[in-house]
Amino acid sequence: MIRENVFTSYENWTKPFVSEVAEIINLLKDHGYDANKLALVTGLQEKNVSSWTAKYKKEPFNVSTIPYPCWCFLAALVGRQNIAMSGEVIKVEDIRRVLRLFKPTAFGARNTFVCPTSEQFAKLIDNGLFEEMTAQNICELFNWNPSQFIESLQTGKLPFLNWCLIVMMLGINIQKMVLKDLEAPLEYVAE
């Protein structure tokens, strides 16, 4: 069972136990996403996942080394969307207007993802379209290094996971975007 205090904003976050990370990984595995397939569609490397879940059977209450953005991403993959904003999303009148700012290849699994360009990022972030969509706010939400984040926007080399977290802020369901082979929506429910 996963504690609720791990599904919170960064400022209130309690790091999950290795057993809690493993519970999410095993839930994904039970739904057809083994380590190889998960790495293919998310970009999460098997060695990192192994590190985050190390010794979960023998020492389940060890605190995981998983970074907060990766935890947000995994939580979203099992139906706990946007924990960084307490499940809230930025109010968007017409999501199609936002989607049209980017090529369709920006919205899919990691193995088909083409990173948006710096010009495309500039249309969404720090341009006033959405008050909450500033580099500073995004970095605070996900505990990112601001200079690295801004550089990745300017060079059009934003990591896939980071992109997913940003579009999730707008209400885009990244579970549907990334896990194309799910037969039905997947949702973690505490027992």
Tab-separated table of C-alpha atoms in Angstrom:
chain	number	residue	atom	x	y	z
A	1	MET	CA	0.000	0.000	0.000
A	2	ILE	CA	1.299	3.424	-0.931
A	3	ARG	CA	1.004	6.235	1.585
A	4	GLU	CA	-0.972	9.300	0.474
A	5	ASN	CA	1.757	11.725	1.642
A	6	VAL	CA	3.962	10.616	-1.253
A	7	PHE	CA	1.365	11.906	-3.747
A	8	THR	CA	1.824	15.595	-2.912
A	9	SER	CA	3.480	18.771	-4.100
A	10	TYR	CA	7.262	18.923	-3.735
A	11	GLU	CA	7.153	21.227	-0.714
A	12	ASN	CA	5.059	18.654	1.220
A	13	TRP	CA	6.549	15.522	-0.340
A	14	THR	CA	7.652	12.557	1.692
A	15	LYS	CA	9.955	10.343	-0.385
A	16	PRO	CA	8.402	6.966	-1.112
A	17	PHE	CA	9.752	3.713	0.228
A	18	VAL	CA	11.423	1.367	-2.242
A	19	SER	CA	8.403	-0.924	-1.813
A	20	GLU	CA	6.047	1.900	-2.863
A	21	VAL	CA	8.002	2.578	-6.046
A	22	ALA	CA	8.078	-1.165	-6.688
A	23	GLU	CA	4.301	-1.326	-6.239
A	24	ILE	CA	3.820	1.146	-9.094
A	25	ILE	CA	6.387	-0.623	-11.284
A	26	ASN	CA	4.696	-3.974	-10.605
A	27	LEU	CA	1.266	-2.508	-11.380
A	28	LEU	CA	2.592	-1.309	-14.734
A	29	LYS	CA	4.168	-4.725	-15.307
A	30	ASP	CA	0.843	-6.431	-14.531
A	31	HIS	CA	-0.705	-4.308	-17.290
A	32	GLY	CA	1.810	-5.289	-19.965
A	33	TYR	CA	4.669	-2.882	-19.328
A	34	ASP	CA	7.685	-4.927	-18.260
A	35	ALA	CA	11.052	-3.230	-17.730
A	36	ASN	CA	12.001	-3.278	-21.420
A	37	LYS	CA	8.680	-1.996	-22.705
A	38	LEU	CA	8.479	0.622	-19.950
A	39	ALA	CA	11.958	1.870	-20.884
A	40	LEU	CA	10.972	2.011	-24.560
A	41	VAL	CA	7.822	4.105	-24.063
A	42	THR	CA	8.970	6.281	-21.144
A	43	GLY	CA	12.744	6.575	-21.434
A	44	LEU	CA	13.131	5.456	-17.802
A	45	GLN	CA	16.244	3.318	-17.742
A	46	GLU	CA	15.977	-0.124	-16.180
A	47	LYS	CA	19.082	0.506	-14.037
A	48	ASN	CA	17.463	3.604	-12.525
A	49	VAL	CA	14.210	1.787	-11.813
A	50	SER	CA	16.217	-1.021	-10.193
A	51	SER	CA	18.026	1.526	-8.048
A	52	TRP	CA	14.760	3.169	-6.960
A	53	THR	CA	13.320	-0.204	-5.914
A	54	ALA	CA	16.502	-1.825	-4.548
A	55	LYS	CA	15.927	-4.583	-1.979
A	56	TYR	CA	12.211	-3.831	-1.776
A	57	LYS	CA	11.391	-7.401	-0.750
A	58	LYS	CA	13.985	-7.610	2.037
A	59	GLU	CA	13.959	-4.004	3.224
A	60	PRO	CA	10.614	-2.541	2.071
A	61	PHE	CA	10.824	0.546	4.281
A	62	ASN	CA	14.097	1.861	2.891
A	63	VAL	CA	13.560	5.310	1.427
A	64	SER	CA	13.855	5.308	-2.359
A	65	THR	CA	16.336	7.493	-4.222
A	66	ILE	CA	13.751	8.333	-6.893
A	67	PRO	CA	13.818	12.023	-7.890
A	68	TYR	CA	10.570	13.942	-7.461
A	69	PRO	CA	9.929	14.509	-11.209
A	70	CYS	CA	10.299	10.783	-11.889
A	71	TRP	CA	7.898	10.010	-9.060
A	72	CYS	CA	5.369	12.503	-10.488
A	73	PHE	CA	5.707	10.791	-13.858
A	74	LEU	CA	5.231	7.271	-12.473
A	75	ALA	CA	2.273	8.443	-10.386
A	76	ALA	CA	0.640	9.876	-13.516
A	77	LEU	CA	1.176	6.615	-15.388
A	78	VAL	CA	-0.984	4.856	-12.778
A	79	GLY	CA	-3.716	7.490	-12.790
A	80	ARG	CA	-2.485	9.949	-10.152
A	81	GLN	CA	-2.217	12.922	-12.493
A	82	ASN	CA	-0.450	16.145	-11.642
A	83	ILE	CA	0.473	15.537	-8.004
A	84	ALA	CA	2.788	18.575	-8.156
A	85	MET	CA	-0.313	20.766	-8.379
A	86	SER	CA	-2.452	18.650	-6.020
A	87	GLY	CA	-4.265	17.132	-8.982
A	88	GLU	CA	-5.310	20.543	-10.309
A	89	VAL	CA	-4.608	21.646	-13.869
A	90	ILE	CA	-4.252	24.972	-15.612
A	91	LYS	CA	-7.634	26.012	-16.965
A	92	VAL	CA	-7.529	25.845	-20.745
A	93	GLU	CA	-10.545	27.010	-22.765
A	94	ASP	CA	-9.545	25.190	-25.933
A	95	ILE	CA	-6.881	22.505	-25.569
A	96	ARG	CA	-6.786	22.103	-29.351
A	97	ARG	CA	-5.379	25.628	-29.552
A	98	VAL	CA	-2.481	24.524	-27.358
A	99	LEU	CA	-1.988	21.245	-29.214
A	100	ARG	CA	-1.738	23.133	-32.519
A	101	LEU	CA	1.323	24.980	-31.201
A	102	PHE	CA	3.263	21.723	-31.579
A	103	LYS	CA	3.689	18.956	-34.120
A	104	PRO	CA	1.760	15.733	-33.431
A	105	THR	CA	5.105	13.981	-32.801
A	106	ALA	CA	5.365	15.896	-29.509
A	107	PHE	CA	2.424	13.887	-28.142
A	108	GLY	CA	3.193	10.202	-27.932
A	109	ALA	CA	5.406	7.644	-26.301
A	110	ARG	CA	9.151	8.221	-25.890
A	111	ASN	CA	10.020	5.936	-28.804
A	112	THR	CA	8.095	8.181	-31.232
A	113	PHE	CA	8.668	11.542	-29.503
A	114	VAL	CA	10.250	14.454	-31.358
A	115	CYS	CA	11.130	17.290	-29.012
A	116	PRO	CA	9.503	20.634	-29.783
A	117	THR	CA	11.740	23.423	-30.990
A	118	SER	CA	12.789	26.454	-28.968
A	119	GLU	CA	10.330	28.515	-31.038
A	120	GLN	CA	7.479	26.174	-30.118
A	121	PHE	CA	8.400	26.236	-26.419
A	122	ALA	CA	8.450	30.048	-26.554
A	123	LYS	CA	4.792	30.021	-27.643
A	124	LEU	CA	3.793	28.230	-24.437
A	125	ILE	CA	6.275	29.058	-21.675
A	126	ASP	CA	6.937	32.602	-20.413
A	127	ASN	CA	4.785	34.246	-23.067
A	128	GLY	CA	1.730	35.118	-20.968
A	129	LEU	CA	-0.628	32.601	-22.598
A	130	PHE	CA	-1.075	30.938	-19.200
A	131	GLU	CA	-0.066	32.755	-16.031
A	132	GLU	CA	1.193	29.564	-14.346
A	133	MET	CA	3.263	28.477	-17.363
A	134	THR	CA	6.521	30.214	-16.498
A	135	ALA	CA	9.974	28.660	-16.311
A	136	GLN	CA	10.273	29.759	-12.684
A	137	ASN	CA	6.953	28.217	-11.649
A	138	ILE	CA	7.641	24.960	-13.509
A	139	CYS	CA	11.086	24.645	-11.891
A	140	GLU	CA	9.615	25.236	-8.449
A	141	LEU	CA	6.852	22.667	-9.000
A	142	PHE	CA	9.235	19.901	-10.047
A	143	ASN	CA	12.401	20.954	-8.193
A	144	TRP	CA	14.321	21.453	-11.433
A	145	ASN	CA	17.505	23.432	-11.881
A	146	PRO	CA	16.315	26.670	-13.578
A	147	SER	CA	19.430	27.270	-15.683
A	148	GLN	CA	19.404	23.705	-17.042
A	149	PHE	CA	15.683	23.884	-17.736
A	150	ILE	CA	15.949	27.197	-19.594
A	151	GLU	CA	18.911	25.905	-21.601
A	152	SER	CA	16.934	22.798	-22.609
A	153	LEU	CA	14.053	25.014	-23.775
A	154	GLN	CA	16.383	27.302	-25.736
A	155	THR	CA	18.147	24.417	-27.443
A	156	GLY	CA	15.008	22.352	-28.067
A	157	LYS	CA	16.428	19.460	-26.042
A	158	LEU	CA	13.926	19.092	-23.222
A	159	PRO	CA	13.867	15.529	-21.889
A	160	PHE	CA	10.727	13.557	-22.671
A	161	LEU	CA	9.783	13.091	-19.011
A	162	ASN	CA	9.989	16.844	-18.391
A	163	TRP	CA	7.817	17.516	-21.447
A	164	CYS	CA	5.215	15.055	-20.167
A	165	LEU	CA	5.055	16.810	-16.810
A	166	ILE	CA	4.585	20.185	-18.509
A	167	VAL	CA	1.760	19.062	-20.782
A	168	MET	CA	0.145	17.290	-17.832
A	169	MET	CA	-0.123	20.706	-16.163
A	170	LEU	CA	-2.516	21.605	-18.995
A	171	GLY	CA	-4.730	18.603	-18.330
A	172	ILE	CA	-3.329	16.267	-20.973
A	173	ASN	CA	-3.541	12.694	-19.722
A	174	ILE	CA	-0.016	11.363	-20.090
A	175	GLN	CA	-1.138	7.838	-19.275
A	176	LYS	CA	-3.122	7.842	-22.534
A	177	MET	CA	-0.311	9.655	-24.326
A	178	VAL	CA	2.450	7.238	-23.279
A	179	LEU	CA	0.851	3.873	-22.508
A	180	LYS	CA	-0.838	3.193	-25.840
A	181	ASP	CA	-1.301	-0.554	-25.215
A	182	LEU	CA	-3.449	-0.268	-22.097
A	183	GLU	CA	-6.786	-1.978	-22.601
A	184	ALA	CA	-8.475	0.268	-20.012
A	185	PRO	CA	-7.406	3.223	-17.891
A	186	LEU	CA	-5.069	2.204	-15.093
A	187	GLU	CA	-5.612	3.703	-11.669
A	188	TYR	CA	-3.769	3.040	-8.446
A	189	VAL	CA	-6.253	2.613	-5.640
A	190	ALA	CA	-5.091	2.048	-2.080
A	191	GLU	CA	-6.407	-1.218	-0.722
